[in-house]
PDB file of C-alpha atoms and ligand atoms in Angstrom:
ATOM      1  CA  UNK A   1      81.369 103.900  90.340  1.00 58.00           C
ATOM      2  CA  UNK A   2      84.680 104.502  88.625  1.00 90.00           C
ATOM      3  CA  UNK A   3      86.370 104.900  92.001  1.00 93.00           C
ATOM      4  CA  UNK A   4      84.905 101.532  92.968  1.00 94.00           C
ATOM      5  CA  UNK A   5      86.447 100.023  89.837  1.00 93.00           C
ATOM      6  CA  UNK A   6      89.770 101.695  90.621  1.00 95.00           C
ATOM      7  CA  UNK A   7      89.559 100.152  94.078  1.00 96.00           C
ATOM      8  CA  UNK A   8      88.781  96.677  92.728  1.00 95.00           C
ATOM      9  CA  UNK A   9      91.506  96.930  90.090  1.00 96.00           C
ATOM     10  CA  UNK A  10      93.999  98.016  92.758  1.00 98.00           C
ATOM     11  CA  UNK A  11      93.100  95.012  94.915  1.00 98.00           C
ATOM     12  CA  UNK A  12      93.570  92.685  91.940  1.00 98.00           C
ATOM     13  CA  UNK A  13      96.938  94.201  91.065  1.00 98.00           C
ATOM     14  CA  UNK A  14      98.336  93.995  94.597  1.00 98.00           C
ATOM     15  CA  UNK A  15      96.840  90.584  95.392  1.00 98.00           C
ATOM     16  CA  UNK A  16      99.799  88.457  94.140  1.00 98.00           C
ATOM     17  CA  UNK A  17     102.408  90.472  96.125  1.00 98.00           C
ATOM     18  CA  UNK A  18     100.144  90.303  99.184  1.00 98.00           C
ATOM     19  CA  UNK A  19     100.069  86.507  98.912  1.00 98.00           C
ATOM     20  CA  UNK A  20     103.846  86.426  98.339  1.00 98.00           C
ATOM     21  CA  UNK A  21     104.386  88.542 101.445  1.00 97.00           C
ATOM     22  CA  UNK A  22     101.952  86.663 103.703  1.00 96.00           C
ATOM     23  CA  UNK A  23     102.784  83.067 102.752  1.00 97.00           C
ATOM     24  CA  UNK A  24     106.190  82.896 104.552  1.00 96.00           C
ATOM     25  CA  UNK A  25     104.447  83.511 107.887  1.00 92.00           C
ATOM     26  CA  UNK A  26     102.338  80.380 107.410  1.00 88.00           C
ATOM     27  CA  UNK A  27     104.952  78.395 105.502  1.00 86.00           C
ATOM     28  CA  UNK A  28     107.505  79.019 108.232  1.00 79.00           C
ATOM     29  CA  UNK A  29     105.508  76.719 110.477  1.00 82.00           C
ATOM     30  CA  UNK A  30     105.598  73.882 107.952  1.00 86.00           C
ATOM     31  CA  UNK A  31     109.368  73.512 107.724  1.00 88.00           C
ATOM     32  CA  UNK A  32     111.277  71.846 110.493  1.00 85.00           C
ATOM     33  CA  UNK A  33     114.609  73.222 109.304  1.00 88.00           C
ATOM     34  CA  UNK A  34     114.730  76.802 108.156  1.00 93.00           C
ATOM     35  CA  UNK A  35     117.790  78.370 106.617  1.00 96.00           C
ATOM     36  CA  UNK A  36     118.330  82.112 107.115  1.00 97.00           C
ATOM     37  CA  UNK A  37     119.059  83.835 103.798  1.00 98.00           C
ATOM     38  CA  UNK A  38     122.143  85.412 105.394  1.00 98.00           C
ATOM     39  CA  UNK A  39     123.231  81.990 106.803  1.00 98.00           C
ATOM     40  CA  UNK A  40     123.504  83.651 110.208  1.00 98.00           C
ATOM     41  CA  UNK A  41     126.249  85.984 109.039  1.00 98.00           C
ATOM     42  CA  UNK A  42     126.839  89.553 110.153  1.00 98.00           C
ATOM     43  CA  UNK A  43     127.262  92.687 108.089  1.00 98.00           C
ATOM     44  CA  UNK A  44     130.324  94.976 108.467  1.00 98.00           C
ATOM     45  CA  UNK A  45     128.571  96.798 111.312  1.00 97.00           C
ATOM     46  CA  UNK A  46     128.608  93.592 113.357  1.00 97.00           C
ATOM     47  CA  UNK A  47     124.845  93.130 113.111  1.00 98.00           C
ATOM     48  CA  UNK A  48     123.006  90.442 111.171  1.00 98.00           C
ATOM     49  CA  UNK A  49     122.629  91.084 107.439  1.00 98.00           C
ATOM     50  CA  UNK A  50     118.900  90.202 107.385  1.00 98.00           C
ATOM     51  CA  UNK A  51     118.259  88.190 110.562  1.00 98.00           C
ATOM     52  CA  UNK A  52     116.479  84.919 111.302  1.00 96.00           C
ATOM     53  CA  UNK A  53     113.108  86.232 110.072  1.00 96.00           C
ATOM     54  CA  UNK A  54     114.163  85.950 106.408  1.00 97.00           C
ATOM     55  CA  UNK A  55     114.594  82.367 105.249  1.00 97.00           C
ATOM     56  CA  UNK A  56     115.050  80.551 101.932  1.00 97.00           C
ATOM     57  CA  UNK A  57     111.997  78.434 102.713  1.00 96.00           C
ATOM     58  CA  UNK A  58     109.876  81.553 103.226  1.00 97.00           C
ATOM     59  CA  UNK A  59     111.251  83.223 100.115  1.00 98.00           C
ATOM     60  CA  UNK A  60     110.633  80.292  97.777  1.00 97.00           C
ATOM     61  CA  UNK A  61     107.187  79.375  99.123  1.00 97.00           C
ATOM     62  CA  UNK A  62     106.164  83.049  99.016  1.00 98.00           C
ATOM     63  CA  UNK A  63     107.301  83.396  95.422  1.00 98.00           C
ATOM     64  CA  UNK A  64     105.543  80.226  94.278  1.00 98.00           C
ATOM     65  CA  UNK A  65     102.317  80.848  96.221  1.00 98.00           C
ATOM     66  CA  UNK A  66     102.127  84.482  95.090  1.00 98.00           C
ATOM     67  CA  UNK A  67     102.578  83.494  91.478  1.00 98.00           C
ATOM     68  CA  UNK A  68     100.263  80.465  91.435  1.00 98.00           C
ATOM     69  CA  UNK A  69      97.440  81.925  93.562  1.00 98.00           C
ATOM     70  CA  UNK A  70      97.726  85.308  91.850  1.00 98.00           C
ATOM     71  CA  UNK A  71      97.608  83.758  88.381  1.00 98.00           C
ATOM     72  CA  UNK A  72      94.676  81.471  89.295  1.00 98.00           C
ATOM     73  CA  UNK A  73      92.791  84.507  90.595  1.00 98.00           C
ATOM     74  CA  UNK A  74      93.400  86.373  87.337  1.00 97.00           C
ATOM     75  CA  UNK A  75      92.278  83.386  85.263  1.00 95.00           C
ATOM     76  CA  UNK A  76      89.060  83.093  87.283  1.00 95.00           C
ATOM     77  CA  UNK A  77      88.420  86.842  87.074  1.00 94.00           C
ATOM     78  CA  UNK A  78      89.014  86.858  83.306  1.00 91.00           C
ATOM     79  CA  UNK A  79      86.524  84.008  82.901  1.00 91.00           C
ATOM     80  CA  UNK A  80      83.794  85.445  85.114  1.00 90.00           C
ATOM     81  CA  UNK A  81      83.947  89.226  84.739  1.00 84.00           C
ATOM     82  CA  UNK A  82      83.100  90.365  81.255  1.00 76.00           C
ATOM     83  CA  UNK A  83      84.733  93.732  81.481  1.00 75.00           C
ATOM     84  CA  UNK A  84      88.031  94.201  79.740  1.00 80.00           C
ATOM     85  CA  UNK A  85      90.489  94.932  82.450  1.00 85.00           C
ATOM     86  CA  UNK A  86      94.206  95.052  81.833  1.00 90.00           C
ATOM     87  CA  UNK A  87      95.890  93.006  84.502  1.00 96.00           C
ATOM     88  CA  UNK A  88      99.572  92.089  84.926  1.00 98.00           C
ATOM     89  CA  UNK A  89     100.669  89.341  82.520  1.00 98.00           C
ATOM     90  CA  UNK A  90     101.976  86.053  84.003  1.00 98.00           C
ATOM     91  CA  UNK A  91     105.635  87.064  83.761  1.00 98.00           C
ATOM     92  CA  UNK A  92     104.790  90.416  85.348  1.00 98.00           C
ATOM     93  CA  UNK A  93     102.996  88.659  88.209  1.00 98.00           C
ATOM     94  CA  UNK A  94     106.080  86.531  88.820  1.00 98.00           C
ATOM     95  CA  UNK A  95     108.394  89.555  88.767  1.00 98.00           C
ATOM     96  CA  UNK A  96     106.067  91.511  91.088  1.00 98.00           C
ATOM     97  CA  UNK A  97     106.103  88.639  93.609  1.00 98.00           C
ATOM     98  CA  UNK A  98     109.885  88.401  93.353  1.00 98.00           C
ATOM     99  CA  UNK A  99     110.128  92.168  93.899  1.00 98.00           C
ATOM    100  CA  UNK A 100     107.769  91.973  96.904  1.00 98.00           C
ATOM    101  CA  UNK A 101     110.039  89.435  98.594  1.00 98.00           C
ATOM    102  CA  UNK A 102     113.167  91.402  97.719  1.00 98.00           C
ATOM    103  CA  UNK A 103     111.466  94.537  99.092  1.00 98.00           C
ATOM    104  CA  UNK A 104     110.707  92.712 102.350  1.00 98.00           C
ATOM    105  CA  UNK A 105     114.332  91.613 102.463  1.00 98.00           C
ATOM    106  CA  UNK A 106     115.476  95.204 101.879  1.00 98.00           C
ATOM    107  CA  UNK A 107     113.200  96.322 104.726  1.00 98.00           C
ATOM    108  CA  UNK A 108     114.843  93.779 107.039  1.00 98.00           C
ATOM    109  CA  UNK A 109     118.300  94.918 105.891  1.00 98.00           C
ATOM    110  CA  UNK A 110     117.411  98.538 106.728  1.00 98.00           C
ATOM    111  CA  UNK A 111     115.962  97.522 110.112  1.00 98.00           C
ATOM    112  CA  UNK A 112     119.142  95.646 111.049  1.00 98.00           C
ATOM    113  CA  UNK A 113     121.283  98.652 110.026  1.00 98.00           C
ATOM    114  CA  UNK A 114     119.116 100.792 112.331  1.00 98.00           C
ATOM    115  CA  UNK A 115     119.874  98.342 115.132  1.00 97.00           C
ATOM    116  CA  UNK A 116     116.298  96.996 115.299  1.00 98.00           C
ATOM    117  CA  UNK A 117     116.147  93.304 116.238  1.00 96.00           C
ATOM    118  CA  UNK A 118     114.123  90.777 114.261  1.00 96.00           C
ATOM    119  CA  UNK A 119     110.417  91.363 114.789  1.00 94.00           C
ATOM    120  CA  UNK A 120     110.792  94.910 116.162  1.00 96.00           C
ATOM    121  CA  UNK A 121     108.172  97.188 114.626  1.00 95.00           C
ATOM    122  CA  UNK A 122     109.246  99.692 111.971  1.00 97.00           C
ATOM    123  CA  UNK A 123     106.055 101.607 111.152  1.00 95.00           C
ATOM    124  CA  UNK A 124     105.398 102.124 107.431  1.00 96.00           C
ATOM    125  CA  UNK A 125     108.629 100.311 106.464  1.00 97.00           C
ATOM    126  CA  UNK A 126     107.118  96.990 107.614  1.00 96.00           C
ATOM    127  CA  UNK A 127     103.866  97.670 105.776  1.00 96.00           C
ATOM    128  CA  UNK A 128     105.108  99.284 102.601  1.00 97.00           C
ATOM    129  CA  UNK A 129     108.524  97.768 101.745  1.00 98.00           C
ATOM    130  CA  UNK A 130     107.098  94.827  99.814  1.00 98.00           C
ATOM    131  CA  UNK A 131     104.300  96.887  98.240  1.00 98.00           C
ATOM    132  CA  UNK A 132     106.450  99.706  96.892  1.00 98.00           C
ATOM    133  CA  UNK A 133     108.958  97.210  95.491  1.00 98.00           C
ATOM    134  CA  UNK A 134     106.145  95.307  93.730  1.00 98.00           C
ATOM    135  CA  UNK A 135     104.641  98.504  92.296  1.00 98.00           C
ATOM    136  CA  UNK A 136     108.067  99.658  91.129  1.00 98.00           C
ATOM    137  CA  UNK A 137     108.530  96.316  89.374  1.00 98.00           C
ATOM    138  CA  UNK A 138     105.125  96.653  87.718  1.00 98.00           C
ATOM    139  CA  UNK A 139     105.998 100.142  86.543  1.00 98.00           C
ATOM    140  CA  UNK A 140     109.277  98.888  85.063  1.00 98.00           C
ATOM    141  CA  UNK A 141     107.907  95.727  83.439  1.00 98.00           C
ATOM    142  CA  UNK A 142     104.331  96.546  82.378  1.00 98.00           C
ATOM    143  CA  UNK A 143     103.695 100.262  82.951  1.00 98.00           C
ATOM    144  CA  UNK A 144     100.488 100.284  80.904  1.00 97.00           C
ATOM    145  CA  UNK A 145      98.688  98.538  83.797  1.00 97.00           C
ATOM    146  CA  UNK A 146      99.672 101.093  86.411  1.00 97.00           C
ATOM    147  CA  UNK A 147      97.855 104.343  87.126  1.00 97.00           C
ATOM    148  CA  UNK A 148      98.680 106.923  89.785  1.00 97.00           C
ATOM    149  CA  UNK A 149      95.291 106.400  91.443  1.00 97.00           C
ATOM    150  CA  UNK A 150      96.112 102.695  91.958  1.00 98.00           C
ATOM    151  CA  UNK A 151      99.371 103.603  93.703  1.00 98.00           C
ATOM    152  CA  UNK A 152      97.540 106.065  95.959  1.00 98.00           C
ATOM    153  CA  UNK A 153      94.821 103.546  96.842  1.00 98.00           C
ATOM    154  CA  UNK A 154      97.385 100.772  97.413  1.00 98.00           C
ATOM    155  CA  UNK A 155      99.560 102.899  99.691  1.00 98.00           C
ATOM    156  CA  UNK A 156      96.524 104.022 101.713  1.00 98.00           C
ATOM    157  CA  UNK A 157      94.858 100.639 102.194  1.00 98.00           C
ATOM    158  CA  UNK A 158      97.931  98.450 102.709  1.00 97.00           C
ATOM    159  CA  UNK A 159      99.009  99.572 106.222  1.00 96.00           C
ATOM    160  CA  UNK A 160      95.570  98.871 107.803  1.00 96.00           C
ATOM    161  CA  UNK A 161      95.193  95.570 105.892  1.00 96.00           C
ATOM    162  CA  UNK A 162      98.737  94.530 106.835  1.00 94.00           C
ATOM    163  CA  UNK A 163      98.174  95.355 110.508  1.00 94.00           C
ATOM    164  CA  UNK A 164      94.838  93.508 110.566  1.00 95.00           C
ATOM    165  CA  UNK A 165      96.196  90.350 108.907  1.00 94.00           C
ATOM    166  CA  UNK A 166      99.259  90.341 111.164  1.00 93.00           C
ATOM    167  CA  UNK A 167      97.061  90.699 114.246  1.00 94.00           C
ATOM    168  CA  UNK A 168      94.967  87.774 112.970  1.00 94.00           C
ATOM    169  CA  UNK A 169      98.117  85.695 112.348  1.00 92.00           C
ATOM    170  CA  UNK A 170      99.261  86.476 115.890  1.00 93.00           C
ATOM    171  CA  UNK A 171      95.919  85.394 117.382  1.00 95.00           C
ATOM    172  CA  UNK A 172      96.121  82.176 115.345  1.00 92.00           C
ATOM    173  CA  UNK A 173      99.555  81.526 116.813  1.00 90.00           C
ATOM    174  CA  UNK A 174     101.323  81.896 113.470  1.00 90.00           C
ATOM    175  CA  UNK A 175     103.283  84.994 114.359  1.00 90.00           C
ATOM    176  CA  UNK A 176     105.290  86.000 117.388  1.00 88.00           C
ATOM    177  CA  UNK A 177     104.358  89.677 117.316  1.00 90.00           C
ATOM    178  CA  UNK A 178     100.937  91.183 116.608  1.00 90.00           C
ATOM    179  CA  UNK A 179     102.372  93.659 114.038  1.00 88.00           C
TER     180      UNK A 179
HETATM  181  N1  CTP B 201     109.549  84.739 106.788  1.00 94.55           N
HETATM  182  C1  CTP B 201     110.480  83.837 106.276  1.00 94.55           C
HETATM  183  N2  CTP B 201     111.209  84.148 105.154  1.00 94.55           N
HETATM  184  C2  CTP B 201     111.024  85.337 104.526  1.00 94.55           C
HETATM  185  C3  CTP B 201     110.105  86.266 105.023  1.00 94.55           C
HETATM  186  C4  CTP B 201     109.380  85.941 106.167  1.00 94.55           C
HETATM  187  O1  CTP B 201     110.653  82.739 106.816  1.00 94.55           O
HETATM  188  N3  CTP B 201     111.759  85.598 103.415  1.00 94.55           N
HETATM  189  C5  CTP B 201     108.750  84.349 107.979  1.00 94.55           C
HETATM  190  C6  CTP B 201     109.553  84.446 109.289  1.00 94.55           C
HETATM  191  O2  CTP B 201     109.124  83.396 110.117  1.00 94.55           O
HETATM  192  C7  CTP B 201     109.120  85.787 109.844  1.00 94.55           C
HETATM  193  C8  CTP B 201     107.665  85.838 109.427  1.00 94.55           C
HETATM  194  O3  CTP B 201     107.637  85.213 108.136  1.00 94.55           O
HETATM  195  O4  CTP B 201     109.275  85.865 111.228  1.00 94.55           O
HETATM  196  C9  CTP B 201     107.076  87.227 109.364  1.00 94.55           C
HETATM  197  O5  CTP B 201     107.784  88.058 108.468  1.00 94.55           O
HETATM  198  P1  CTP B 201     108.174  89.535 108.860  1.00 94.55           P
HETATM  199  O6  CTP B 201     107.146  90.168 109.722  1.00 94.55           O
HETATM  200  O7  CTP B 201     108.536  90.243 107.611  1.00 94.55           O
HETATM  201  O8  CTP B 201     109.534  89.272 109.706  1.00 94.55           O
HETATM  202  P2  CTP B 201     109.944  89.652 111.176  1.00 94.55           P
HETATM  203  O9  CTP B 201     110.016  88.396 111.982  1.00 94.55           O
HETATM  204  O10 CTP B 201     109.125  90.761 111.684  1.00 94.55           O
HETATM  205  O11 CTP B 201     111.428  90.119 110.993  1.00 94.55           O
HETATM  206  P3  CTP B 201     112.023  91.544 110.531  1.00 94.55           P
HETATM  207  O12 CTP B 201     112.218  92.352 111.767  1.00 94.55           O
HETATM  208  O13 CTP B 201     113.300  91.159 109.887  1.00 94.55           O
HETATM  209  O14 CTP B 201     111.039  92.157 109.581  1.00 94.55           O
HETATM  210 MG1   MG B 202     108.047  92.231 110.562  1.00 94.55          MG
END
């Protein structure tokens, strides 16, 4: 029973960064003009800084959607579940979503430095970059919410969830690669 609660609490904690990370895939389709965060520029190694897969439109929509949908979820949960559960405060949710997007950006930066083109798979880095950044932010901003068991559960369940949602996005025509 308590493991079930740990599982549910983990899902609630990582839900806003998940939304922040997933929204750019969908949002990308809505913008006719998309501006790469690196403006198409190269790093000193002659390769792109982040690549065309990281855009301002994706970043901003991801941040807003993660914050708004995450916060709405917490408000609904607080109203319907009468168990006192410490969840990230609004500012923490915002910072976690920001960290998730910066983590994704860092992952892309590392991939480009390794010579991997945009969209090439980087196992574990692709699935965990945003998550670990969001959990680090939570630990820095509101450590009382975080427990080691949540980190363990989050790190174990995120790769399969990430792969499944990306495969679904690919089948729906939202993504160019199934990973
Ligand atoms: N995306 C975006 N802006 C961001 C992050 C993501 O526009 N800041 C969109 C892009 O259309 C991207 C898609 O979401 O292609 C999926 O993101 P991701 O899988 O992280 O990017 P990849 O295309 O795989 O590129 P990379 O190799 O750099 O991870
Ligand atoms: Mg990717």
